[in-house]
């Protein structure tokens, strides 16, 4: 048996233990000898839980045990996960993680350390939960130049937007329901403000470029300002609003963004509803592909961690190349990027002719439910140009980007 340890016995960590136990027959067939959890690292005691027999409170017990070959890091957060992961890799132990914050902050460095010490740092579960998008990019698409990655990578926000669209719920109402069902944290800021999706697209952008994309340099906008009225306009236009994480290769570098976007029926992401995630990847030879599935949850995420465990077990003592260098990637200038915009305008302050004079010839959208305003779809223009015009409008109610 290959000995393993779990850092953090929370929702995902306990799920990892469950997957290893219940699917041991499949793991044994894949690895040839099976995987056994020897230790669980946590500060808590878990009275009455069988895990107490494996519980340790000192990470060095695990790091210094030569029998332990693989670590499952499911602690979350940057510290102490970073310190503990680095210790394990320096000791030649492979680490498999679901920790998107740690991967976004230190992915390239930890991959380098793993290479230097003949082990692996795997992070399939850090993006898309149970969707094998990272392994696909690293292995199945390694012959491709990736031109574009766009996706719905946060189940919480997608659930909220689906409820707003299908049930006419207000944002606060949909968020409360998501919290009650366990789809949203008590403090949902990381999800609803787009920070979670931002870290995930930073990871995907880094794999896409082979260099480091700093999530702090990515334009990020959440869904907290969206209203049910916005969703009514979307329905009238036969579109829906999705919080998209996007990274595109342009002549000026990689353009990365997280923001609510109006997508049409022809877009494969249009029908992705509820807590599901989907990632679309475009290669220069292959063209468009899409990966869809459970983007969060205890067992889907744990299954992705264990998939990495199996990979690490199959290649024990051999480092598998992941193209992600510590050098920073060149990012394109967001204000220079071009697209169409949907704007809501008050009729008594901005006439249709004034909107046309301001933005250029566009399309007017009216709703019977909102007689005091109208919507206006602008022609394509740069983010900078649109922002300058939008700020001058006294009667602007809201704006949403459009994806063609």
mmCIF file of C-alpha atoms in Angstrom:
data_model
loop_
_atom_site.group_PDB
_atom_site.id
_atom_site.type_symbol
_atom_site.label_atom_id
_atom_site.label_comp_id
_atom_site.label_asym_id
_atom_site.label_seq_id
_atom_site.Cartn_x
_atom_site.Cartn_y
_atom_site.Cartn_z
ATOM 1 C CA UNK A 1 0.000 0.000 0.000
ATOM 2 C CA UNK A 2 1.101 3.534 -0.725
ATOM 3 C CA UNK A 3 0.923 5.602 2.449
ATOM 4 C CA UNK A 4 -0.735 9.006 2.268
ATOM 5 C CA UNK A 5 -1.752 11.811 4.622
ATOM 6 C CA UNK A 6 -4.475 14.453 4.612
ATOM 7 C CA UNK A 7 -3.836 18.051 5.698
ATOM 8 C CA UNK A 8 -7.132 19.410 7.039
ATOM 9 C CA UNK A 9 -10.140 17.234 7.879
ATOM 10 C CA UNK A 10 -12.915 19.615 6.890
ATOM 11 C CA UNK A 11 -15.535 19.159 4.207
ATOM 12 C CA UNK A 12 -13.112 18.301 1.382
ATOM 13 C CA UNK A 13 -10.559 16.474 3.544
ATOM 14 C CA UNK A 14 -13.169 14.120 4.969
ATOM 15 C CA UNK A 15 -14.461 13.649 1.411
ATOM 16 C CA UNK A 16 -10.984 12.593 0.269
ATOM 17 C CA UNK A 17 -10.858 9.971 3.033
ATOM 18 C CA UNK A 18 -14.313 8.744 1.984
ATOM 19 C CA UNK A 19 -13.404 8.463 -1.711
ATOM 20 C CA UNK A 20 -10.195 6.561 -0.935
ATOM 21 C CA UNK A 21 -12.064 4.148 1.334
ATOM 22 C CA UNK A 22 -15.123 3.527 -0.848
ATOM 23 C CA UNK A 23 -13.291 3.386 -4.180
ATOM 24 C CA UNK A 24 -10.220 1.501 -2.981
ATOM 25 C CA UNK A 25 -10.855 -1.288 -5.500
ATOM 26 C CA UNK A 26 -10.664 1.193 -8.397
ATOM 27 C CA UNK A 27 -7.612 2.889 -6.909
ATOM 28 C CA UNK A 28 -5.854 -0.446 -6.461
ATOM 29 C CA UNK A 29 -6.478 -1.387 -10.082
ATOM 30 C CA UNK A 30 -5.143 1.968 -11.240
ATOM 31 C CA UNK A 31 -2.040 2.056 -9.055
ATOM 32 C CA UNK A 32 -1.303 -1.640 -8.642
ATOM 33 C CA UNK A 33 -1.115 -1.542 -4.864
ATOM 34 C CA UNK A 34 -3.748 0.793 -3.426
ATOM 35 C CA UNK A 35 -3.536 3.868 -1.213
ATOM 36 C CA UNK A 36 -3.857 4.006 2.576
ATOM 37 C CA UNK A 37 -4.379 7.145 4.682
ATOM 38 C CA UNK A 38 -1.867 6.872 7.508
ATOM 39 C CA UNK A 39 -2.258 10.337 9.032
ATOM 40 C CA UNK A 40 -4.761 13.178 9.213
ATOM 41 C CA UNK A 41 -3.451 16.588 10.265
ATOM 42 C CA UNK A 42 -5.879 18.873 12.085
ATOM 43 C CA UNK A 43 -6.017 21.020 15.211
ATOM 44 C CA UNK A 44 -9.391 19.618 16.247
ATOM 45 C CA UNK A 45 -9.921 16.393 18.190
ATOM 46 C CA UNK A 46 -13.030 14.844 16.508
ATOM 47 C CA UNK A 47 -14.324 13.051 19.591
ATOM 48 C CA UNK A 48 -16.012 9.767 18.734
ATOM 49 C CA UNK A 49 -14.824 9.817 15.108
ATOM 50 C CA UNK A 50 -12.686 6.867 13.896
ATOM 51 C CA UNK A 51 -10.324 9.417 12.342
ATOM 52 C CA UNK A 52 -8.875 10.015 15.838
ATOM 53 C CA UNK A 53 -6.737 6.912 15.386
ATOM 54 C CA UNK A 54 -4.895 8.672 12.544
ATOM 55 C CA UNK A 55 -5.032 12.210 13.902
ATOM 56 C CA UNK A 56 -1.853 14.229 14.462
ATOM 57 C CA UNK A 57 -1.397 17.897 15.350
ATOM 58 C CA UNK A 58 2.255 18.303 14.307
ATOM 59 C CA UNK A 59 2.992 18.466 10.575
ATOM 60 C CA UNK A 60 6.569 17.278 11.158
ATOM 61 C CA UNK A 61 5.275 13.851 12.198
ATOM 62 C CA UNK A 62 4.075 13.442 8.610
ATOM 63 C CA UNK A 63 6.960 15.200 6.876
ATOM 64 C CA UNK A 64 9.552 13.120 8.742
ATOM 65 C CA UNK A 65 7.841 9.762 8.139
ATOM 66 C CA UNK A 66 9.600 8.146 5.150
ATOM 67 C CA UNK A 67 6.635 5.819 4.555
ATOM 68 C CA UNK A 68 4.333 8.718 3.594
ATOM 69 C CA UNK A 69 4.688 9.413 -0.119
ATOM 70 C CA UNK A 70 1.620 11.537 -0.962
ATOM 71 C CA UNK A 71 -0.065 14.465 0.826
ATOM 72 C CA UNK A 72 -3.640 15.640 0.202
ATOM 73 C CA UNK A 73 -3.716 19.346 1.102
ATOM 74 C CA UNK A 74 -7.310 20.398 1.721
ATOM 75 C CA UNK A 75 -6.758 23.086 4.359
ATOM 76 C CA UNK A 76 -7.608 26.093 2.202
ATOM 77 C CA UNK A 77 -6.082 29.543 2.523
ATOM 78 C CA UNK A 78 -2.495 30.599 1.992
ATOM 79 C CA UNK A 79 -1.024 29.879 5.416
ATOM 80 C CA UNK A 80 -0.154 27.520 6.970
ATOM 81 C CA UNK A 81 -0.941 25.567 3.784
ATOM 82 C CA UNK A 82 1.994 27.148 1.917
ATOM 83 C CA UNK A 83 4.539 26.351 4.628
ATOM 84 C CA UNK A 84 3.245 22.803 5.108
ATOM 85 C CA UNK A 85 3.133 22.121 1.359
ATOM 86 C CA UNK A 86 6.645 23.424 0.834
ATOM 87 C CA UNK A 87 7.950 21.207 3.657
ATOM 88 C CA UNK A 88 6.371 18.153 2.087
ATOM 89 C CA UNK A 89 7.751 18.875 -1.395
ATOM 90 C CA UNK A 90 11.231 19.563 -0.016
ATOM 91 C CA UNK A 91 11.019 16.118 1.606
ATOM 92 C CA UNK A 92 10.224 14.559 -1.776
ATOM 93 C CA UNK A 93 6.544 13.912 -1.069
ATOM 94 C CA UNK A 94 4.002 14.648 -3.796
ATOM 95 C CA UNK A 95 1.185 17.046 -2.871
ATOM 96 C CA UNK A 96 -2.352 17.015 -4.320
ATOM 97 C CA UNK A 97 -4.472 20.038 -3.469
ATOM 98 C CA UNK A 98 -7.895 21.641 -3.840
ATOM 99 C CA UNK A 99 -6.559 24.972 -2.558
ATOM 100 C CA UNK A 100 -7.106 27.547 -5.318
ATOM 101 C CA UNK A 101 -5.774 30.419 -3.207
ATOM 102 C CA UNK A 102 -2.466 28.668 -2.627
ATOM 103 C CA UNK A 103 -2.155 27.572 -6.249
ATOM 104 C CA UNK A 104 -2.921 31.079 -7.531
ATOM 105 C CA UNK A 105 -0.358 32.596 -5.151
ATOM 106 C CA UNK A 106 2.492 30.088 -5.379
ATOM 107 C CA UNK A 107 1.717 27.550 -8.118
ATOM 108 C CA UNK A 108 4.822 28.082 -10.255
ATOM 109 C CA UNK A 109 7.175 28.071 -7.264
ATOM 110 C CA UNK A 110 5.706 24.868 -5.825
ATOM 111 C CA UNK A 111 5.857 23.135 -9.216
ATOM 112 C CA UNK A 112 9.548 24.101 -9.455
ATOM 113 C CA UNK A 113 10.288 22.761 -5.962
ATOM 114 C CA UNK A 114 8.509 19.512 -6.810
ATOM 115 C CA UNK A 115 10.623 19.163 -9.953
ATOM 116 C CA UNK A 116 13.840 19.788 -8.021
ATOM 117 C CA UNK A 117 12.945 17.037 -5.533
ATOM 118 C CA UNK A 118 11.592 14.373 -7.867
ATOM 119 C CA UNK A 119 7.953 14.581 -6.844
ATOM 120 C CA UNK A 120 4.778 16.300 -8.069
ATOM 121 C CA UNK A 121 2.484 19.169 -7.193
ATOM 122 C CA UNK A 122 -0.989 18.505 -8.608
ATOM 123 C CA UNK A 123 -4.022 20.791 -8.328
ATOM 124 C CA UNK A 124 -6.856 19.442 -10.489
ATOM 125 C CA UNK A 125 -9.445 20.186 -7.780
ATOM 126 C CA UNK A 126 -8.495 23.873 -7.530
ATOM 127 C CA UNK A 127 -10.582 24.772 -10.605
ATOM 128 C CA UNK A 128 -13.955 23.376 -11.605
ATOM 129 C CA UNK A 129 -14.397 20.907 -8.746
ATOM 130 C CA UNK A 130 -14.789 17.503 -10.364
ATOM 131 C CA UNK A 131 -14.319 18.713 -13.964
ATOM 132 C CA UNK A 132 -10.939 17.435 -15.281
ATOM 133 C CA UNK A 133 -10.077 20.662 -17.072
ATOM 134 C CA UNK A 134 -6.541 21.124 -15.706
ATOM 135 C CA UNK A 135 -5.449 17.597 -16.602
ATOM 136 C CA UNK A 136 -6.985 18.109 -20.048
ATOM 137 C CA UNK A 137 -4.974 21.296 -20.632
ATOM 138 C CA UNK A 138 -1.755 19.735 -19.274
ATOM 139 C CA UNK A 139 -2.059 16.431 -21.119
ATOM 140 C CA UNK A 140 -4.698 16.093 -23.828
ATOM 141 C CA UNK A 141 -4.191 19.620 -25.182
ATOM 142 C CA UNK A 142 -0.466 20.056 -24.649
ATOM 143 C CA UNK A 143 0.072 19.952 -28.439
ATOM 144 C CA UNK A 144 -2.271 22.933 -28.888
ATOM 145 C CA UNK A 145 -1.716 26.657 -28.645
ATOM 146 C CA UNK A 146 -4.621 27.626 -26.372
ATOM 147 C CA UNK A 147 -6.215 30.769 -27.788
ATOM 148 C CA UNK A 148 -9.147 31.279 -25.469
ATOM 149 C CA UNK A 149 -10.531 29.964 -22.187
ATOM 150 C CA UNK A 150 -13.910 31.121 -20.941
ATOM 151 C CA UNK A 151 -16.149 29.595 -18.383
ATOM 152 C CA UNK A 152 -18.527 29.532 -15.478
ATOM 153 C CA UNK A 153 -16.223 28.510 -12.651
ATOM 154 C CA UNK A 154 -18.211 29.487 -9.561
ATOM 155 C CA UNK A 155 -21.276 27.421 -8.697
ATOM 156 C CA UNK A 156 -22.559 29.816 -6.041
ATOM 157 C CA UNK A 157 -22.956 32.761 -8.405
ATOM 158 C CA UNK A 158 -24.347 30.570 -11.162
ATOM 159 C CA UNK A 159 -26.988 29.216 -8.764
ATOM 160 C CA UNK A 160 -27.936 32.766 -7.710
ATOM 161 C CA UNK A 161 -28.200 33.995 -11.306
ATOM 162 C CA UNK A 162 -30.277 30.950 -12.286
ATOM 163 C CA UNK A 163 -32.728 31.667 -9.454
ATOM 164 C CA UNK A 164 -32.937 35.329 -10.440
ATOM 165 C CA UNK A 165 -33.599 34.348 -14.060
ATOM 166 C CA UNK A 166 -36.017 31.440 -13.567
ATOM 167 C CA UNK A 167 -37.898 32.594 -10.452
ATOM 168 C CA UNK A 168 -37.633 36.373 -10.725
ATOM 169 C CA UNK A 169 -35.857 36.462 -7.364
ATOM 170 C CA UNK A 170 -33.942 39.496 -6.144
ATOM 171 C CA UNK A 171 -30.204 39.049 -5.551
ATOM 172 C CA UNK A 172 -30.560 39.055 -1.754
ATOM 173 C CA UNK A 173 -33.377 36.485 -1.892
ATOM 174 C CA UNK A 174 -31.429 34.146 -4.191
ATOM 175 C CA UNK A 175 -28.303 34.495 -2.053
ATOM 176 C CA UNK A 176 -30.228 33.615 1.111
ATOM 177 C CA UNK A 177 -31.600 30.471 -0.534
ATOM 178 C CA UNK A 178 -28.111 29.503 -1.701
ATOM 179 C CA UNK A 179 -26.843 29.862 1.866
ATOM 180 C CA UNK A 180 -29.712 27.812 3.274
ATOM 181 C CA UNK A 181 -28.955 24.988 0.832
ATOM 182 C CA UNK A 182 -25.232 25.076 1.593
ATOM 183 C CA UNK A 183 -24.255 26.417 -1.829
ATOM 184 C CA UNK A 184 -22.957 29.703 -0.385
ATOM 185 C CA UNK A 185 -20.809 30.497 2.639
ATOM 186 C CA UNK A 186 -22.062 32.573 5.541
ATOM 187 C CA UNK A 187 -19.684 35.237 4.255
ATOM 188 C CA UNK A 188 -20.185 34.954 0.471
ATOM 189 C CA UNK A 189 -17.914 37.848 -0.507
ATOM 190 C CA UNK A 190 -15.277 35.734 -2.298
ATOM 191 C CA UNK A 191 -17.970 34.223 -4.512
ATOM 192 C CA UNK A 192 -20.359 37.089 -5.221
ATOM 193 C CA UNK A 193 -17.617 39.701 -5.731
ATOM 194 C CA UNK A 194 -15.851 37.446 -8.239
ATOM 195 C CA UNK A 195 -12.661 36.857 -6.234
ATOM 196 C CA UNK A 196 -12.999 33.067 -6.337
ATOM 197 C CA UNK A 197 -13.497 33.048 -10.108
ATOM 198 C CA UNK A 198 -10.589 35.474 -10.478
ATOM 199 C CA UNK A 199 -8.136 33.088 -8.800
ATOM 200 C CA UNK A 200 -9.385 30.229 -10.951
ATOM 201 C CA UNK A 201 -8.984 32.067 -14.246
ATOM 202 C CA UNK A 202 -5.521 33.175 -13.082
ATOM 203 C CA UNK A 203 -4.587 29.497 -12.674
ATOM 204 C CA UNK A 204 -6.029 28.573 -16.078
ATOM 205 C CA UNK A 205 -4.362 31.596 -17.695
ATOM 206 C CA UNK A 206 -1.019 30.567 -16.217
ATOM 207 C CA UNK A 207 -1.376 27.062 -17.669
ATOM 208 C CA UNK A 208 -2.529 28.573 -20.970
ATOM 209 C CA UNK A 209 0.482 30.894 -21.201
ATOM 210 C CA UNK A 210 3.080 28.751 -19.427
ATOM 211 C CA UNK A 211 3.966 31.787 -17.292
ATOM 212 C CA UNK A 212 2.513 33.325 -14.127
ATOM 213 C CA UNK A 213 -0.656 35.416 -14.354
ATOM 214 C CA UNK A 214 -1.135 37.409 -11.151
ATOM 215 C CA UNK A 215 -4.805 37.352 -10.112
ATOM 216 C CA UNK A 216 -4.381 40.800 -8.558
ATOM 217 C CA UNK A 217 -3.873 42.217 -12.057
ATOM 218 C CA UNK A 218 -7.085 40.732 -13.479
ATOM 219 C CA UNK A 219 -10.128 42.976 -13.899
ATOM 220 C CA UNK A 220 -12.770 41.545 -11.556
ATOM 221 C CA UNK A 221 -16.421 42.464 -11.128
ATOM 222 C CA UNK A 222 -19.005 40.474 -9.174
ATOM 223 C CA UNK A 223 -22.783 40.074 -9.372
ATOM 224 C CA UNK A 224 -23.898 42.139 -6.359
ATOM 225 C CA UNK A 225 -25.132 45.048 -8.484
ATOM 226 C CA UNK A 226 -27.326 42.928 -10.746
ATOM 227 C CA UNK A 227 -31.087 43.234 -10.309
ATOM 228 C CA UNK A 228 -34.124 41.243 -11.410
ATOM 229 C CA UNK A 229 -34.792 44.034 -13.926
ATOM 230 C CA UNK A 230 -31.449 43.281 -15.591
ATOM 231 C CA UNK A 231 -32.546 39.667 -15.957
ATOM 232 C CA UNK A 232 -35.872 40.749 -17.486
ATOM 233 C CA UNK A 233 -34.008 42.642 -20.180
ATOM 234 C CA UNK A 234 -31.796 39.604 -20.749
ATOM 235 C CA UNK A 235 -34.859 37.417 -21.287
ATOM 236 C CA UNK A 236 -36.339 39.924 -23.739
ATOM 237 C CA UNK A 237 -33.107 39.785 -25.743
ATOM 238 C CA UNK A 238 -33.093 35.954 -25.585
ATOM 239 C CA UNK A 239 -29.932 36.082 -23.554
ATOM 240 C CA UNK A 240 -28.956 35.271 -19.981
ATOM 241 C CA UNK A 241 -26.442 36.755 -17.558
ATOM 242 C CA UNK A 242 -23.473 34.623 -16.519
ATOM 243 C CA UNK A 243 -20.487 35.490 -14.373
ATOM 244 C CA UNK A 244 -17.799 34.643 -16.901
ATOM 245 C CA UNK A 245 -14.103 34.140 -16.284
ATOM 246 C CA UNK A 246 -12.298 34.788 -19.559
ATOM 247 C CA UNK A 247 -8.722 34.662 -20.801
ATOM 248 C CA UNK A 248 -7.885 35.388 -24.441
ATOM 249 C CA UNK A 249 -4.611 35.475 -26.307
ATOM 250 C CA UNK A 250 -4.346 38.793 -28.155
ATOM 251 C CA UNK A 251 -1.547 40.461 -30.092
ATOM 252 C CA UNK A 252 -0.858 42.550 -26.989
ATOM 253 C CA UNK A 253 -0.770 39.674 -24.489
ATOM 254 C CA UNK A 254 -3.311 37.732 -22.467
ATOM 255 C CA UNK A 255 -6.577 39.532 -21.767
ATOM 256 C CA UNK A 256 -8.103 38.167 -18.553
ATOM 257 C CA UNK A 257 -11.376 39.284 -16.987
ATOM 258 C CA UNK A 258 -14.119 38.224 -14.564
ATOM 259 C CA UNK A 259 -17.471 39.986 -14.986
ATOM 260 C CA UNK A 260 -21.207 39.474 -15.538
ATOM 261 C CA UNK A 261 -21.813 39.053 -19.268
ATOM 262 C CA UNK A 262 -24.920 38.737 -21.454
ATOM 263 C CA UNK A 263 -24.565 35.546 -23.503
ATOM 264 C CA UNK A 264 -26.844 34.398 -26.316
ATOM 265 C CA UNK A 265 -28.519 31.047 -26.952
ATOM 266 C CA UNK A 266 -25.836 30.062 -29.452
ATOM 267 C CA UNK A 267 -23.185 30.195 -26.713
ATOM 268 C CA UNK A 268 -22.673 26.716 -25.157
ATOM 269 C CA UNK A 269 -22.480 28.338 -21.709
ATOM 270 C CA UNK A 270 -26.063 29.631 -22.067
ATOM 271 C CA UNK A 271 -27.609 26.407 -20.757
ATOM 272 C CA UNK A 272 -25.275 25.899 -17.794
ATOM 273 C CA UNK A 273 -27.547 26.346 -14.786
ATOM 274 C CA UNK A 274 -27.561 25.957 -11.013
ATOM 275 C CA UNK A 275 -24.348 24.992 -9.252
ATOM 276 C CA UNK A 276 -22.832 23.429 -12.361
ATOM 277 C CA UNK A 277 -19.621 24.723 -13.922
ATOM 278 C CA UNK A 278 -18.460 24.657 -17.525
ATOM 279 C CA UNK A 279 -15.199 25.678 -19.164
ATOM 280 C CA UNK A 280 -14.776 26.274 -22.896
ATOM 281 C CA UNK A 281 -11.255 25.896 -24.299
ATOM 282 C CA UNK A 282 -10.244 26.860 -27.832
ATOM 283 C CA UNK A 283 -7.076 25.475 -29.400
ATOM 284 C CA UNK A 284 -5.492 26.756 -32.582
ATOM 285 C CA UNK A 285 -5.842 23.358 -34.318
ATOM 286 C CA UNK A 286 -8.599 21.589 -32.380
ATOM 287 C CA UNK A 287 -10.985 24.516 -32.178
ATOM 288 C CA UNK A 288 -13.631 24.722 -29.450
ATOM 289 C CA UNK A 289 -14.135 22.122 -26.707
ATOM 290 C CA UNK A 290 -16.206 22.344 -23.527
ATOM 291 C CA UNK A 291 -15.969 20.616 -20.150
ATOM 292 C CA UNK A 292 -19.062 20.465 -17.952
ATOM 293 C CA UNK A 293 -19.895 19.029 -14.556
ATOM 294 C CA UNK A 294 -20.165 19.524 -10.806
ATOM 295 C CA UNK A 295 -18.009 22.514 -10.040
ATOM 296 C CA UNK A 296 -18.102 22.255 -6.280
ATOM 297 C CA UNK A 297 -19.259 20.070 -3.426
ATOM 298 C CA UNK A 298 -17.590 17.643 -1.061
ATOM 299 C CA UNK A 299 -17.390 14.486 -3.153
ATOM 300 C CA UNK A 300 -16.890 15.937 -6.657
ATOM 301 C CA UNK A 301 -13.966 18.037 -5.380
ATOM 302 C CA UNK A 302 -12.604 15.152 -3.297
ATOM 303 C CA UNK A 303 -12.811 12.877 -6.330
ATOM 304 C CA UNK A 304 -10.617 15.325 -8.259
ATOM 305 C CA UNK A 305 -8.069 15.331 -5.417
ATOM 306 C CA UNK A 306 -7.993 11.524 -5.408
ATOM 307 C CA UNK A 307 -7.567 11.498 -9.200
ATOM 308 C CA UNK A 308 -4.345 13.428 -8.588
ATOM 309 C CA UNK A 309 -3.391 10.960 -5.846
ATOM 310 C CA UNK A 310 -3.749 8.114 -8.337
ATOM 311 C CA UNK A 311 -1.616 10.037 -10.850
ATOM 312 C CA UNK A 312 1.062 10.677 -8.226
ATOM 313 C CA UNK A 313 1.018 7.010 -7.180
ATOM 314 C CA UNK A 314 1.387 5.798 -10.760
ATOM 315 C CA UNK A 315 4.428 8.024 -11.321
ATOM 316 C CA UNK A 316 6.122 7.660 -7.941
ATOM 317 C CA UNK A 317 9.636 9.098 -8.047
ATOM 318 C CA UNK A 318 9.078 10.734 -11.424
ATOM 319 C CA UNK A 319 8.193 14.390 -11.943
ATOM 320 C CA UNK A 320 5.522 15.079 -14.563
ATOM 321 C CA UNK A 321 6.066 18.337 -16.427
ATOM 322 C CA UNK A 322 3.576 21.146 -15.926
ATOM 323 C CA UNK A 323 4.364 24.180 -18.068
ATOM 324 C CA UNK A 324 4.051 27.059 -15.604
ATOM 325 C CA UNK A 325 7.088 29.244 -15.041
ATOM 326 C CA UNK A 326 7.582 31.878 -12.357
ATOM 327 C CA UNK A 327 8.224 34.568 -14.979
ATOM 328 C CA UNK A 328 5.173 36.828 -15.316
ATOM 329 C CA UNK A 329 3.027 36.636 -18.425
ATOM 330 C CA UNK A 330 2.358 39.754 -20.472
ATOM 331 C CA UNK A 331 -1.223 40.924 -19.907
ATOM 332 C CA UNK A 332 -3.161 42.973 -22.431
ATOM 333 C CA UNK A 333 -4.592 46.333 -21.443
ATOM 334 C CA UNK A 334 -8.218 45.854 -20.330
ATOM 335 C CA UNK A 335 -9.332 49.436 -21.224
ATOM 336 C CA UNK A 336 -8.220 48.858 -24.818
ATOM 337 C CA UNK A 337 -10.277 45.682 -25.273
ATOM 338 C CA UNK A 338 -13.378 45.976 -27.445
ATOM 339 C CA UNK A 339 -16.939 44.671 -27.109
ATOM 340 C CA UNK A 340 -20.587 45.709 -27.174
ATOM 341 C CA UNK A 341 -22.400 46.914 -24.059
ATOM 342 C CA UNK A 342 -25.991 46.895 -22.878
ATOM 343 C CA UNK A 343 -27.038 50.106 -21.110
ATOM 344 C CA UNK A 344 -30.237 50.885 -19.195
ATOM 345 C CA UNK A 345 -31.266 54.547 -19.569
ATOM 346 C CA UNK A 346 -34.004 56.752 -18.065
ATOM 347 C CA UNK A 347 -36.313 58.053 -20.804
ATOM 348 C CA UNK A 348 -36.829 61.486 -19.297
ATOM 349 C CA UNK A 349 -33.083 62.107 -19.044
ATOM 350 C CA UNK A 350 -31.633 60.429 -22.131
ATOM 351 C CA UNK A 351 -33.646 60.184 -25.346
ATOM 352 C CA UNK A 352 -33.046 57.459 -27.898
ATOM 353 C CA UNK A 353 -31.555 60.003 -30.292
ATOM 354 C CA UNK A 354 -29.216 61.247 -27.551
ATOM 355 C CA UNK A 355 -28.142 57.669 -26.823
ATOM 356 C CA UNK A 356 -27.396 57.163 -30.514
ATOM 357 C CA UNK A 357 -25.419 60.398 -30.633
ATOM 358 C CA UNK A 358 -23.488 59.388 -27.528
ATOM 359 C CA UNK A 359 -22.735 55.714 -28.273
ATOM 360 C CA UNK A 360 -23.315 55.391 -31.997
ATOM 361 C CA UNK A 361 -26.070 53.584 -33.871
ATOM 362 C CA UNK A 362 -27.348 50.754 -31.712
ATOM 363 C CA UNK A 363 -30.444 48.720 -30.823
ATOM 364 C CA UNK A 364 -33.239 49.861 -28.498
ATOM 365 C CA UNK A 365 -34.848 47.342 -26.115
ATOM 366 C CA UNK A 366 -38.086 48.228 -24.273
ATOM 367 C CA UNK A 367 -39.972 46.425 -21.503
ATOM 368 C CA UNK A 368 -43.649 46.982 -20.678
ATOM 369 C CA UNK A 369 -42.811 46.359 -17.021
ATOM 370 C CA UNK A 370 -40.392 49.323 -17.015
ATOM 371 C CA UNK A 371 -42.101 52.170 -18.908
ATOM 372 C CA UNK A 372 -39.816 54.870 -17.493
ATOM 373 C CA UNK A 373 -36.654 53.474 -19.069
ATOM 374 C CA UNK A 374 -35.268 51.580 -22.043
ATOM 375 C CA UNK A 375 -32.251 49.493 -22.889
ATOM 376 C CA UNK A 376 -29.646 50.319 -25.519
ATOM 377 C CA UNK A 377 -27.191 47.915 -27.149
ATOM 378 C CA UNK A 378 -24.141 49.861 -28.252
ATOM 379 C CA UNK A 379 -21.959 49.115 -31.264
ATOM 380 C CA UNK A 380 -18.563 47.617 -30.499
ATOM 381 C CA UNK A 381 -16.192 50.005 -28.762
ATOM 382 C CA UNK A 382 -13.274 49.957 -26.357
ATOM 383 C CA UNK A 383 -13.745 49.677 -22.603
ATOM 384 C CA UNK A 384 -12.057 53.043 -22.224
ATOM 385 C CA UNK A 385 -14.313 54.779 -24.737
ATOM 386 C CA UNK A 386 -17.456 53.286 -23.225
ATOM 387 C CA UNK A 387 -16.454 54.192 -19.651
ATOM 388 C CA UNK A 388 -15.829 57.807 -20.635
ATOM 389 C CA UNK A 389 -19.243 58.093 -22.297
ATOM 390 C CA UNK A 390 -21.098 56.205 -19.558
ATOM 391 C CA UNK A 391 -19.712 58.424 -16.802
ATOM 392 C CA UNK A 392 -21.071 61.536 -18.558
ATOM 393 C CA UNK A 393 -24.652 60.208 -18.591
ATOM 394 C CA UNK A 394 -26.972 61.560 -15.928
ATOM 395 C CA UNK A 395 -29.711 59.049 -16.692
ATOM 396 C CA UNK A 396 -27.701 55.822 -16.780
ATOM 397 C CA UNK A 397 -29.232 53.071 -14.600
ATOM 398 C CA UNK A 398 -26.865 50.136 -15.254
ATOM 399 C CA UNK A 399 -24.601 48.492 -17.810
ATOM 400 C CA UNK A 400 -23.637 44.911 -18.648
ATOM 401 C CA UNK A 401 -21.041 43.643 -21.105
ATOM 402 C CA UNK A 402 -22.141 41.510 -24.037
ATOM 403 C CA UNK A 403 -20.516 38.359 -25.427
ATOM 404 C CA UNK A 404 -21.050 37.695 -29.126
#
